[in-house]
mmCIF file of C-alpha atoms in Angstrom:
data_model
loop_
_atom_site.group_PDB
_atom_site.id
_atom_site.type_symbol
_atom_site.label_atom_id
_atom_site.label_comp_id
_atom_site.label_asym_id
_atom_site.label_seq_id
_atom_site.Cartn_x
_atom_site.Cartn_y
_atom_site.Cartn_z
ATOM 1 C CA GLN H 1 153.545 107.774 60.894
ATOM 2 C CA ASP H 2 154.122 109.753 57.711
ATOM 3 C CA MET H 3 150.390 110.517 57.530
ATOM 4 C CA GLU H 4 150.368 111.723 61.132
ATOM 5 C CA GLU H 5 153.332 113.980 60.455
ATOM 6 C CA LEU H 6 151.585 115.291 57.343
ATOM 7 C CA VAL H 7 148.477 116.107 59.390
ATOM 8 C CA ASN H 8 150.615 117.902 61.957
ATOM 9 C CA VAL H 9 152.334 119.921 59.251
ATOM 10 C CA LYS H 10 148.964 120.757 57.681
ATOM 11 C CA ASP H 11 147.613 121.871 61.072
ATOM 12 C CA ALA H 12 150.683 124.035 61.573
ATOM 13 C CA VAL H 13 150.227 125.739 58.204
ATOM 14 C CA LEU H 14 146.504 126.296 58.870
ATOM 15 C CA SER H 15 147.367 127.697 62.283
ATOM 16 C CA CYS H 16 149.620 130.289 60.714
ATOM 17 C CA ALA H 17 146.865 131.252 58.266
ATOM 18 C CA THR H 18 144.344 131.495 61.096
ATOM 19 C CA THR H 19 146.257 134.268 62.850
ATOM 20 C CA GLU H 20 146.265 136.492 59.763
ATOM 21 C CA GLY H 21 143.494 139.087 59.401
ATOM 22 C CA LYS H 22 139.720 139.074 59.872
ATOM 23 C CA ASP H 23 139.158 136.127 57.565
ATOM 24 C CA GLY H 24 141.621 133.817 59.305
ATOM 25 C CA TRP H 25 138.812 132.060 61.192
ATOM 26 C CA GLN H 26 137.920 130.140 58.013
ATOM 27 C CA TYR H 27 141.181 128.186 58.197
ATOM 28 C CA LEU H 28 140.402 126.930 61.683
ATOM 29 C CA PHE H 29 137.701 124.443 60.659
ATOM 30 C CA PRO H 30 140.043 122.065 58.776
ATOM 31 C CA VAL H 31 142.456 121.839 61.754
ATOM 32 C CA LYS H 32 142.303 118.214 62.940
ATOM 33 C CA ASN H 33 143.788 118.662 66.407
ATOM 34 C CA ALA H 34 140.825 119.675 68.635
ATOM 35 C CA THR H 35 143.022 121.107 71.389
ATOM 36 C CA LEU H 36 145.102 123.147 68.935
ATOM 37 C CA ARG H 37 141.951 124.415 67.205
ATOM 38 C CA SER H 38 140.341 125.474 70.505
ATOM 39 C CA ARG H 39 143.453 127.234 71.794
ATOM 40 C CA LEU H 40 143.851 129.111 68.511
ATOM 41 C CA ALA H 41 140.208 130.157 68.660
ATOM 42 C CA LEU H 42 140.564 131.559 72.184
ATOM 43 C CA ARG H 43 143.758 133.429 71.208
ATOM 44 C CA CYS H 44 142.502 134.947 67.958
ATOM 45 C CA LEU H 45 138.851 135.809 68.739
ATOM 46 C CA ASP H 46 139.539 139.547 69.072
ATOM 47 C CA LYS H 47 140.507 139.690 65.376
ATOM 48 C CA TRP H 48 137.341 138.152 63.952
ATOM 49 C CA PRO H 49 133.750 139.308 63.294
ATOM 50 C CA LEU H 50 131.126 138.474 65.925
ATOM 51 C CA ASP H 51 129.126 135.937 63.905
ATOM 52 C CA ALA H 52 132.300 134.100 62.887
ATOM 53 C CA CYS H 53 133.472 133.982 66.510
ATOM 54 C CA LEU H 54 130.193 132.474 67.713
ATOM 55 C CA GLU H 55 130.246 129.910 64.902
ATOM 56 C CA ILE H 56 133.801 128.734 65.536
ATOM 57 C CA LEU H 57 133.260 128.604 69.315
ATOM 58 C CA ALA H 58 130.173 126.419 68.857
ATOM 59 C CA TYR H 59 132.159 124.156 66.540
ATOM 60 C CA CYS H 60 135.017 123.802 69.041
ATOM 61 C CA ILE H 61 132.665 123.154 71.966
ATOM 62 C CA SER H 62 130.907 120.350 70.071
ATOM 63 C CA ASP H 63 134.174 118.439 69.527
ATOM 64 C CA LEU H 64 134.364 115.486 71.922
ATOM 65 C CA GLY H 65 138.149 115.663 71.918
ATOM 66 C CA VAL H 66 138.193 118.924 73.897
ATOM 67 C CA THR H 67 139.044 118.648 77.591
ATOM 68 C CA ASP H 68 136.519 119.839 80.204
ATOM 69 C CA GLU H 69 138.771 122.687 81.284
ATOM 70 C CA LEU H 70 139.191 123.943 77.730
ATOM 71 C CA LYS H 71 135.472 123.519 77.033
ATOM 72 C CA ALA H 72 134.652 125.680 80.083
ATOM 73 C CA SER H 73 136.891 128.451 78.699
ATOM 74 C CA LEU H 74 135.220 128.201 75.290
ATOM 75 C CA GLN H 75 131.736 128.370 76.835
ATOM 76 C CA SER H 76 132.689 131.362 78.962
ATOM 77 C CA ARG H 77 133.870 133.314 75.890
ATOM 78 C CA LYS H 78 130.779 132.297 73.951
ATOM 79 C CA LYS H 79 128.552 133.597 76.761
ATOM 80 C CA GLU H 80 130.495 136.871 76.807
ATOM 81 C CA LEU H 81 130.139 137.331 73.048
ATOM 82 C CA GLN H 82 126.425 136.576 73.199
ATOM 83 C CA VAL H 83 126.028 139.444 75.680
ATOM 84 C CA TYR H 84 127.842 141.782 73.268
ATOM 85 C CA GLN H 85 125.557 140.572 70.491
ATOM 86 C CA LYS H 86 122.443 141.418 72.536
ATOM 87 C CA ILE H 87 123.766 144.873 73.436
ATOM 88 C CA LEU H 88 124.532 145.654 69.805
ATOM 89 C CA ASN H 89 120.995 144.600 68.905
ATOM 90 C CA VAL H 90 119.270 146.882 71.460
ATOM 91 C CA GLN H 91 121.104 150.096 70.572
ATOM 92 C CA THR H 92 118.804 152.459 68.657
ATOM 93 C CA GLU H 93 121.716 154.365 67.118
ATOM 94 C CA PRO H 94 124.968 152.596 66.145
ATOM 95 C CA LEU H 95 127.459 153.790 68.776
ATOM 96 C CA TRP H 96 129.936 150.964 68.205
ATOM 97 C CA ASN H 97 131.087 149.591 64.851
ATOM 98 C CA ASP H 98 131.733 146.073 66.090
ATOM 99 C CA TRP H 99 131.892 144.006 69.235
ATOM 100 C CA GLN H 100 135.543 144.869 69.737
ATOM 101 C CA ASP H 101 134.609 148.580 70.061
ATOM 102 C CA LEU H 102 131.821 147.639 72.452
ATOM 103 C CA LYS H 103 134.181 145.555 74.566
ATOM 104 C CA LYS H 104 136.533 148.533 74.879
ATOM 105 C CA ALA H 105 133.615 150.792 75.851
ATOM 106 C CA CYS H 106 132.610 148.329 78.584
ATOM 107 C CA THR H 107 135.942 149.063 80.234
ATOM 108 C CA ASP H 108 136.357 152.742 79.345
ATOM 109 C CA ASP H 109 132.752 153.957 79.785
ATOM 110 C CA PRO H 110 130.624 151.278 81.487
ATOM 111 C CA GLN H 111 127.952 153.819 82.497
ATOM 112 C CA ALA H 112 127.189 154.603 78.835
ATOM 113 C CA VAL H 113 126.797 150.907 78.067
ATOM 114 C CA MET H 114 124.506 150.363 81.045
ATOM 115 C CA ASN H 115 122.382 153.377 80.080
ATOM 116 C CA ILE H 116 121.831 151.924 76.601
ATOM 117 C CA ILE H 117 120.605 148.652 78.105
ATOM 118 C CA LEU H 118 118.395 150.382 80.684
ATOM 119 C CA LYS H 119 116.905 152.619 78.007
ATOM 120 C CA ALA H 120 115.828 149.466 76.176
ATOM 121 C CA LYS H 121 114.402 148.136 79.492
ATOM 122 C CA ASP H 122 116.212 144.849 78.955
ATOM 123 C CA TYR H 123 116.932 144.303 82.636
ATOM 124 C CA GLU H 124 117.908 140.662 82.284
ATOM 125 C CA LEU H 125 120.565 141.665 79.747
ATOM 126 C CA CYS H 126 121.765 144.330 82.169
ATOM 127 C CA GLU H 127 122.107 141.663 84.830
ATOM 128 C CA GLU H 128 124.067 139.417 82.439
ATOM 129 C CA TRP H 129 126.354 142.298 81.512
ATOM 130 C CA GLY H 130 126.867 143.068 85.218
ATOM 131 C CA HIS H 131 128.354 139.601 85.694
ATOM 132 C CA LEU H 132 131.058 140.340 83.089
ATOM 133 C CA TYR H 133 132.253 143.710 84.359
ATOM 134 C CA PRO H 134 132.635 145.136 87.861
ATOM 135 C CA VAL H 135 129.744 147.540 88.437
ATOM 136 C CA PRO H 136 129.925 150.148 91.247
ATOM 137 C CA ARG H 137 127.705 149.234 94.177
ATOM 138 C CA GLU H 138 125.315 152.186 93.725
ATOM 139 C CA ASP H 139 124.937 151.471 90.006
ATOM 140 C CA LEU H 140 124.301 147.822 90.785
ATOM 141 C CA ILE H 141 121.591 148.778 93.295
ATOM 142 C CA ASN H 142 119.964 151.099 90.748
ATOM 143 C CA LEU H 143 120.102 148.377 88.102
ATOM 144 C CA HIS H 144 118.469 145.747 90.326
ATOM 145 C CA ARG H 145 115.895 148.234 91.640
ATOM 146 C CA GLU H 146 114.742 149.172 88.132
ATOM 147 C CA HIS H 147 114.587 145.489 87.187
ATOM 148 C CA LEU H 148 112.601 144.616 90.314
ATOM 149 C CA LEU H 149 110.130 147.480 89.826
ATOM 150 C CA HIS H 150 109.629 146.447 86.195
ATOM 151 C CA LEU H 151 108.820 142.867 87.170
ATOM 152 C CA LEU H 152 106.422 144.050 89.886
ATOM 153 C CA GLU H 153 104.765 146.498 87.500
ATOM 154 C CA VAL H 154 103.959 143.733 85.017
ATOM 155 C CA GLY H 155 102.775 141.522 87.889
ATOM 156 C CA ASP H 156 105.441 138.816 87.578
ATOM 157 C CA MET H 157 105.925 138.184 91.319
ATOM 158 C CA GLU H 158 107.617 134.839 90.715
ATOM 159 C CA LYS H 159 110.422 136.374 88.648
ATOM 160 C CA ALA H 160 110.689 139.243 91.141
ATOM 161 C CA LEU H 161 111.289 136.742 93.941
ATOM 162 C CA GLN H 162 113.812 134.847 91.794
ATOM 163 C CA LEU H 163 115.692 138.095 91.144
ATOM 164 C CA LEU H 164 115.928 138.829 94.871
ATOM 165 C CA GLN H 165 117.098 135.267 95.535
ATOM 166 C CA ARG H 166 119.865 135.588 92.917
ATOM 167 C CA ILE H 167 121.392 138.602 94.642
ATOM 168 C CA GLU H 168 124.147 137.213 96.847
ATOM 169 C CA ASP H 169 124.827 140.391 98.855
ATOM 170 C CA PRO H 170 122.056 140.718 101.514
ATOM 171 C CA GLY H 171 122.896 144.416 101.936
ATOM 172 C CA ILE H 172 122.131 145.096 98.269
ATOM 173 C CA CYS H 173 118.981 142.979 98.500
ATOM 174 C CA LEU H 174 117.759 145.003 101.490
ATOM 175 C CA ALA H 175 118.608 148.313 99.814
ATOM 176 C CA ILE H 176 116.771 147.605 96.561
ATOM 177 C CA SER H 177 113.728 146.225 98.402
ATOM 178 C CA GLU H 178 113.441 149.322 100.613
ATOM 179 C CA GLN H 179 114.097 151.743 97.743
ATOM 180 C CA SER H 180 111.513 149.996 95.592
ATOM 181 C CA LEU H 181 108.956 150.235 98.383
ATOM 182 C CA ASP H 182 109.696 153.953 98.787
ATOM 183 C CA GLN H 183 108.794 154.433 95.114
ATOM 184 C CA HIS H 184 105.146 153.713 96.098
ATOM 185 C CA PRO H 185 104.448 151.038 93.476
ATOM 186 C CA ASN H 186 100.990 149.576 92.909
ATOM 187 C CA LEU H 187 99.016 147.788 95.606
ATOM 188 C CA ALA H 188 100.121 144.234 94.789
ATOM 189 C CA ALA H 189 103.781 145.332 94.507
ATOM 190 C CA SER H 190 103.649 147.210 97.832
ATOM 191 C CA HIS H 191 102.146 144.168 99.494
ATOM 192 C CA PHE H 192 104.840 141.901 97.991
ATOM 193 C CA LEU H 193 107.716 144.174 99.123
ATOM 194 C CA ALA H 194 106.319 144.738 102.614
ATOM 195 C CA ASP H 195 105.830 140.995 103.018
ATOM 196 C CA TYR H 196 109.341 140.228 101.707
ATOM 197 C CA LEU H 197 111.061 142.792 103.953
ATOM 198 C CA THR H 198 109.146 141.639 107.010
ATOM 199 C CA ALA H 199 109.940 137.986 106.330
ATOM 200 C CA HIS H 200 113.634 138.333 105.417
ATOM 201 C CA PHE H 201 114.990 141.507 107.036
ATOM 202 C CA TYR H 202 112.907 142.023 110.168
ATOM 203 C CA ALA H 203 115.971 142.118 112.433
ATOM 204 C CA ASN H 204 117.835 144.540 110.133
ATOM 205 C CA LEU H 205 115.184 147.261 110.290
ATOM 206 C CA THR H 206 114.903 150.056 112.816
ATOM 207 C CA THR H 207 111.821 150.010 115.020
ATOM 208 C CA ALA H 208 110.342 153.006 113.190
ATOM 209 C CA ARG H 209 111.006 151.480 109.765
ATOM 210 C CA ARG H 210 109.674 148.122 110.921
ATOM 211 C CA ASN H 211 106.454 149.731 112.131
ATOM 212 C CA GLU H 212 106.133 151.661 108.862
ATOM 213 C CA ILE H 213 106.561 148.539 106.726
ATOM 214 C CA GLN H 214 104.220 146.441 108.852
ATOM 215 C CA ALA H 215 101.627 149.228 108.763
ATOM 216 C CA LEU H 216 101.922 149.271 104.963
ATOM 217 C CA TYR H 217 101.557 145.496 104.892
ATOM 218 C CA MET H 218 98.393 145.700 106.997
ATOM 219 C CA GLY H 219 97.091 148.655 105.004
ATOM 220 C CA SER H 220 97.559 146.759 101.757
ATOM 221 C CA LYS H 221 95.740 143.777 103.281
ATOM 222 C CA VAL H 222 92.831 146.046 104.169
ATOM 223 C CA LEU H 223 92.844 147.577 100.696
ATOM 224 C CA LEU H 224 92.590 144.122 99.161
ATOM 225 C CA THR H 225 89.342 143.579 101.083
ATOM 226 C CA LEU H 226 87.736 146.607 99.376
ATOM 227 C CA PRO H 227 85.950 146.390 96.024
ATOM 228 C CA GLU H 228 88.568 146.544 93.288
ATOM 229 C CA LEU H 229 87.212 149.683 91.617
ATOM 230 C CA SER H 230 87.229 151.593 94.923
ATOM 231 C CA ARG H 231 90.785 150.753 95.997
ATOM 232 C CA VAL H 232 92.307 153.651 94.078
ATOM 233 C CA ASN H 233 90.372 156.087 96.299
ATOM 234 C CA TYR H 234 92.121 154.800 99.420
ATOM 235 C CA PHE H 235 95.506 153.721 98.010
ATOM 236 C CA HIS H 236 97.236 156.886 99.271
ATOM 237 C CA LEU H 237 96.370 155.759 102.825
ATOM 238 C CA SER H 238 97.796 152.244 102.457
ATOM 239 C CA SER H 239 100.668 152.993 104.865
ATOM 240 C CA ARG H 240 98.249 154.481 107.439
ATOM 241 C CA PRO H 241 95.593 151.856 108.196
ATOM 242 C CA LEU H 242 93.994 153.826 111.033
ATOM 243 C CA LEU H 243 93.533 156.876 108.831
ATOM 244 C CA MET H 244 92.108 154.651 106.091
ATOM 245 C CA LEU H 245 89.647 153.218 108.601
ATOM 246 C CA GLU H 246 88.647 156.736 109.648
ATOM 247 C CA GLN H 247 88.104 157.735 106.016
ATOM 248 C CA LEU H 248 85.863 154.715 105.519
ATOM 249 C CA LEU H 249 83.909 155.743 108.603
ATOM 250 C CA MET H 250 83.530 159.265 107.229
ATOM 251 C CA ASN H 251 82.251 157.843 103.943
ATOM 252 C CA MET H 252 79.752 155.615 105.778
ATOM 253 C CA LYS H 253 81.128 152.436 104.195
ATOM 254 C CA VAL H 254 79.838 150.327 107.068
ATOM 255 C CA ASP H 255 80.119 146.952 105.351
ATOM 256 C CA TRP H 256 83.692 147.724 104.294
ATOM 257 C CA VAL H 257 84.599 149.012 107.762
ATOM 258 C CA ALA H 258 83.362 145.823 109.421
ATOM 259 C CA VAL H 259 85.618 143.681 107.215
ATOM 260 C CA ALA H 260 88.548 146.116 107.626
ATOM 261 C CA VAL H 261 88.261 146.047 111.428
ATOM 262 C CA GLN H 262 88.085 142.258 111.459
ATOM 263 C CA THR H 263 91.153 142.069 109.198
ATOM 264 C CA LEU H 264 93.146 144.494 111.366
ATOM 265 C CA HIS H 265 92.198 142.641 114.559
ATOM 266 C CA GLN H 266 93.560 139.407 113.082
ATOM 267 C CA LEU H 267 96.772 141.032 111.812
ATOM 268 C CA LEU H 268 97.458 142.908 115.051
ATOM 269 C CA ALA H 269 97.457 139.757 117.171
ATOM 270 C CA GLY H 270 100.830 139.724 118.926
ATOM 271 C CA GLN H 271 102.185 142.591 116.787
ATOM 272 C CA GLU H 272 103.590 145.957 117.840
ATOM 273 C CA ILE H 273 103.497 148.440 114.972
ATOM 274 C CA GLY H 274 102.681 151.790 116.535
ATOM 275 C CA PHE H 275 98.940 151.259 117.065
ATOM 276 C CA THR H 276 96.831 148.620 118.789
ATOM 277 C CA VAL H 277 93.376 147.080 118.816
ATOM 278 C CA GLU H 278 92.566 149.547 121.581
ATOM 279 C CA ASP H 279 93.336 152.431 119.211
ATOM 280 C CA ILE H 280 90.873 151.009 116.703
ATOM 281 C CA ASP H 281 88.181 150.670 119.368
ATOM 282 C CA ASN H 282 88.838 154.228 120.550
ATOM 283 C CA LEU H 283 88.392 155.474 117.002
ATOM 284 C CA LEU H 284 85.069 153.666 116.706
ATOM 285 C CA SER H 285 84.024 155.004 120.094
ATOM 286 C CA LYS H 286 84.860 158.571 119.028
ATOM 287 C CA TYR H 287 82.672 158.298 115.960
ATOM 288 C CA ALA H 288 79.889 156.676 117.954
ATOM 289 C CA GLU H 289 79.934 159.709 120.241
ATOM 290 C CA LYS H 290 79.909 162.095 117.281
ATOM 291 C CA ALA H 291 77.077 160.233 115.601
ATOM 292 C CA LEU H 292 74.871 159.821 118.664
ATOM 293 C CA ASN H 293 75.798 163.193 120.151
ATOM 294 C CA PHE H 294 76.085 161.938 123.706
ATOM 295 C CA PRO H 295 79.059 160.627 125.771
ATOM 296 C CA PHE H 296 79.783 157.045 124.866
ATOM 297 C CA ALA H 297 82.472 155.808 127.264
ATOM 298 C CA LEU H 298 83.866 152.710 125.641
ATOM 299 C CA LYS H 299 84.996 150.859 128.744
ATOM 300 C CA GLU H 300 82.062 151.807 130.960
ATOM 301 C CA LYS H 301 79.107 151.424 128.577
ATOM 302 C CA ARG H 302 80.218 149.031 125.920
ATOM 303 C CA SER H 303 79.562 145.967 128.107
ATOM 304 C CA GLY H 304 81.111 143.518 125.697
ATOM 305 C CA MET H 305 79.383 144.998 122.646
ATOM 306 C CA SER H 306 81.053 143.855 119.432
ATOM 307 C CA THR H 307 82.845 146.209 117.070
ATOM 308 C CA LEU H 308 80.163 145.547 114.477
ATOM 309 C CA GLY H 309 77.565 146.456 117.103
ATOM 310 C CA ILE H 310 79.208 149.847 117.591
ATOM 311 C CA LEU H 311 79.287 150.375 113.841
ATOM 312 C CA LYS H 312 75.606 149.589 113.587
ATOM 313 C CA ILE H 313 74.845 152.120 116.321
ATOM 314 C CA ILE H 314 76.880 154.742 114.485
ATOM 315 C CA PHE H 315 75.243 154.279 111.127
ATOM 316 C CA TYR H 316 71.788 153.705 112.526
ATOM 317 C CA ALA H 317 72.060 157.063 114.293
ATOM 318 C CA ILE H 318 73.302 158.709 111.102
ATOM 319 C CA SER H 319 70.470 157.289 109.033
ATOM 320 C CA LEU H 320 67.796 157.925 111.701
ATOM 321 C CA PHE H 321 68.740 161.466 112.712
ATOM 322 C CA ASP H 322 70.401 162.579 109.464
ATOM 323 C CA ILE H 323 73.696 163.234 111.277
ATOM 324 C CA ASP H 324 76.477 164.250 108.896
ATOM 325 C CA ILE H 325 79.869 163.305 110.369
ATOM 326 C CA LEU H 326 82.352 166.151 109.760
ATOM 327 C CA GLY H 327 80.343 167.207 106.692
ATOM 328 C CA LEU H 328 81.912 164.418 104.627
ATOM 329 C CA ARG H 329 78.937 162.149 104.028
ATOM 330 C CA ASP H 330 79.111 159.801 101.080
ATOM 331 C CA ARG H 331 75.507 158.800 100.456
ATOM 332 C CA SER H 332 76.130 155.153 99.786
ATOM 333 C CA LEU H 333 74.772 153.637 102.984
ATOM 334 C CA PRO H 334 73.706 150.058 102.268
ATOM 335 C CA GLN H 335 69.938 149.906 102.279
ATOM 336 C CA ASN H 336 69.946 146.431 103.744
ATOM 337 C CA LEU H 337 72.139 147.256 106.739
ATOM 338 C CA PHE H 338 69.176 146.852 109.110
ATOM 339 C CA PRO H 339 66.991 144.387 107.248
ATOM 340 C CA GLN H 340 64.146 144.333 109.801
ATOM 341 C CA GLU H 341 60.922 143.919 107.844
ATOM 342 C CA PHE H 342 58.640 146.950 107.737
ATOM 343 C CA VAL H 343 55.085 146.149 108.867
ATOM 344 C CA PRO H 344 52.416 148.545 107.514
ATOM 345 C CA PRO H 345 49.594 149.727 109.812
ATOM 346 C CA GLU H 346 46.602 147.406 110.028
ATOM 347 C CA LYS H 347 44.436 149.842 107.998
ATOM 348 C CA PRO H 348 45.493 152.595 105.589
ATOM 349 C CA PRO H 349 45.562 155.912 107.513
ATOM 350 C CA PRO H 350 43.181 158.645 106.305
ATOM 351 C CA LYS H 351 44.793 161.582 104.511
ATOM 352 C CA GLN H 352 44.670 163.821 107.547
ATOM 353 C CA GLN H 353 46.845 161.299 109.407
ATOM 354 C CA TRP H 354 49.541 161.124 106.753
ATOM 355 C CA ILE H 355 52.999 162.317 107.816
ATOM 356 C CA PRO H 356 53.004 166.135 107.292
ATOM 357 C CA ASP H 357 55.276 167.433 104.524
ATOM 358 C CA ASP H 358 57.242 169.753 106.810
ATOM 359 C CA THR H 359 58.240 167.092 109.338
ATOM 360 C CA GLU H 360 60.671 165.071 107.211
ATOM 361 C CA THR H 361 63.610 166.187 105.066
ATOM 362 C CA ILE H 362 64.706 162.753 103.820
ATOM 363 C CA CYS H 363 62.948 159.696 102.468
ATOM 364 C CA MET H 364 61.546 157.524 105.287
ATOM 365 C CA VAL H 365 62.301 154.316 103.376
ATOM 366 C CA CYS H 366 65.865 154.584 102.070
ATOM 367 C CA LYS H 367 66.849 157.320 104.577
ATOM 368 C CA THR H 368 69.361 158.713 102.076
ATOM 369 C CA GLU H 369 67.468 160.765 99.485
ATOM 370 C CA ARG H 370 66.955 164.371 100.615
ATOM 371 C CA PHE H 371 63.791 166.144 99.484
ATOM 372 C CA THR H 372 64.382 169.218 97.327
ATOM 373 C CA MET H 373 62.549 171.349 94.787
ATOM 374 C CA PHE H 374 63.464 168.767 92.153
ATOM 375 C CA ASN H 375 63.283 165.657 94.326
ATOM 376 C CA ARG H 376 59.665 165.844 95.516
ATOM 377 C CA ARG H 377 57.989 164.148 98.448
ATOM 378 C CA HIS H 378 55.390 161.448 97.805
ATOM 379 C CA HIS H 379 52.920 160.010 100.307
ATOM 380 C CA CYS H 380 52.493 156.262 100.369
ATOM 381 C CA ARG H 381 48.715 155.650 100.236
ATOM 382 C CA ARG H 382 49.071 152.514 102.322
ATOM 383 C CA CYS H 383 51.209 153.676 105.269
ATOM 384 C CA GLY H 384 51.107 157.470 104.947
ATOM 385 C CA ARG H 385 54.890 157.968 105.107
ATOM 386 C CA LEU H 386 56.895 160.486 103.055
ATOM 387 C CA VAL H 387 59.036 158.740 100.436
ATOM 388 C CA CYS H 388 61.146 159.640 97.407
ATOM 389 C CA SER H 389 60.246 158.699 93.849
ATOM 390 C CA SER H 390 62.855 155.919 93.771
ATOM 391 C CA CYS H 391 61.210 154.237 96.762
ATOM 392 C CA SER H 392 57.651 154.520 95.436
ATOM 393 C CA THR H 393 57.772 152.961 92.000
ATOM 394 C CA LYS H 394 54.851 150.549 92.508
ATOM 395 C CA LYS H 395 51.081 150.796 92.482
ATOM 396 C CA MET H 396 48.469 148.530 94.030
ATOM 397 C CA ALA H 397 44.859 148.516 95.178
ATOM 398 C CA VAL H 398 44.485 150.277 98.546
ATOM 399 C CA GLU H 399 41.342 150.104 100.700
ATOM 400 C CA ALA H 400 39.256 153.306 100.773
ATOM 401 C CA CYS H 401 41.266 154.944 97.958
ATOM 402 C CA ARG H 402 39.359 156.243 94.961
ATOM 403 C CA GLU H 403 42.008 155.204 92.416
ATOM 404 C CA ASN H 404 41.921 151.647 91.162
ATOM 405 C CA LEU H 405 45.693 151.445 91.697
ATOM 406 C CA SER H 406 47.318 153.821 94.167
ATOM 407 C CA ARG H 407 50.956 154.837 94.542
ATOM 408 C CA VAL H 408 52.600 153.047 97.458
ATOM 409 C CA CYS H 409 56.111 152.737 98.878
ATOM 410 C CA ASP H 410 58.184 149.739 97.847
ATOM 411 C CA GLN H 411 58.130 148.339 101.392
ATOM 412 C CA CYS H 412 54.329 148.238 101.529
ATOM 413 C CA TYR H 413 54.158 146.731 98.059
ATOM 414 C CA SER H 414 56.710 144.054 98.970
ATOM 415 C CA TYR H 415 54.875 143.269 102.195
ATOM 416 C CA TYR H 416 51.563 142.605 100.430
ATOM 417 C CA ASN H 417 53.054 140.869 97.400
ATOM 418 C CA ARG H 418 55.214 138.267 99.063
ATOM 419 C CA GLU H 419 55.335 134.891 97.397
#
């Protein structure tokens, strides 16, 4: 009993020493009573340096004699101090002398504190700090939006989704998702946001906004079907799929258009977003009419023709008749679009039966290269057609020709040199 009283007296003396000055924390370790030690720590933290506070809190928390309620209070203060420690570490110029000054600034000028964290782009720290102090709604939206855009920019979609799931207020979640989408982030980010908004806030959106977001979702889906290096050329049209499709038509990207149309047909099934499958078909019909230069009534003359069939008509007409839609030709027509094998004449035509120079302006093999002063015509000695240099790179023996090996077009060479 005397020993117990002595311990109590010793704890009382140490407690008095603990409350005195910045070094008082050192006297807290020898205190035997775990509850007394923990309560003293919580009461005197504001007097001590940050590192000392974190050390004594960890010591108190590790004591098995501390009640659960008291331990929760200790852990809460430790978490708060760890946030202050992180903020002090990210500041480029020392604005606060110690954590006590920082704590005061969090109450007096929270915007300045938040700006320091945002400048360091430590968005997770900003979120932690936001749990300690009441942040105005608009500031909270800005904070979460910047964090979300950062995660999407670095391609961490999993963390972006986790961030959205942590936000308890659905109104804030909707606001930051829409604002982030309006910032026109990269393709993958736009697709993620459009998909998220459609899946979680469909009923909260106006019809116009819903159509806009769904159009962006479909446009991003179409973009993802294009070759990666070419997506940047059409990214500005991602929210306008029909216009993107028209641009592809103008650029004669027939293989891309076929995939884009198929993708849009699948996505439009049962959807109402401001345009329909019929609008797509009308667009194709319009370009078929322009390309073929005669009325092409879709409903009357199409007779069940597939979309790809219409596209083939369009680009076959362009390649055959050298039609330049709206003057915006991009000469990248796939050479294997109509892979019907060329069959040379049974016998090589005599020179007087070769195709005359003045009858053709483009290569009769690739149908893309235009003949100019610098891009000369060449006659294939085997079929007599006019071809460009790129399509007549081979030589072979030709009947009735004086040369041992005569210049021929690649199609004739391939025909006679099949394995």
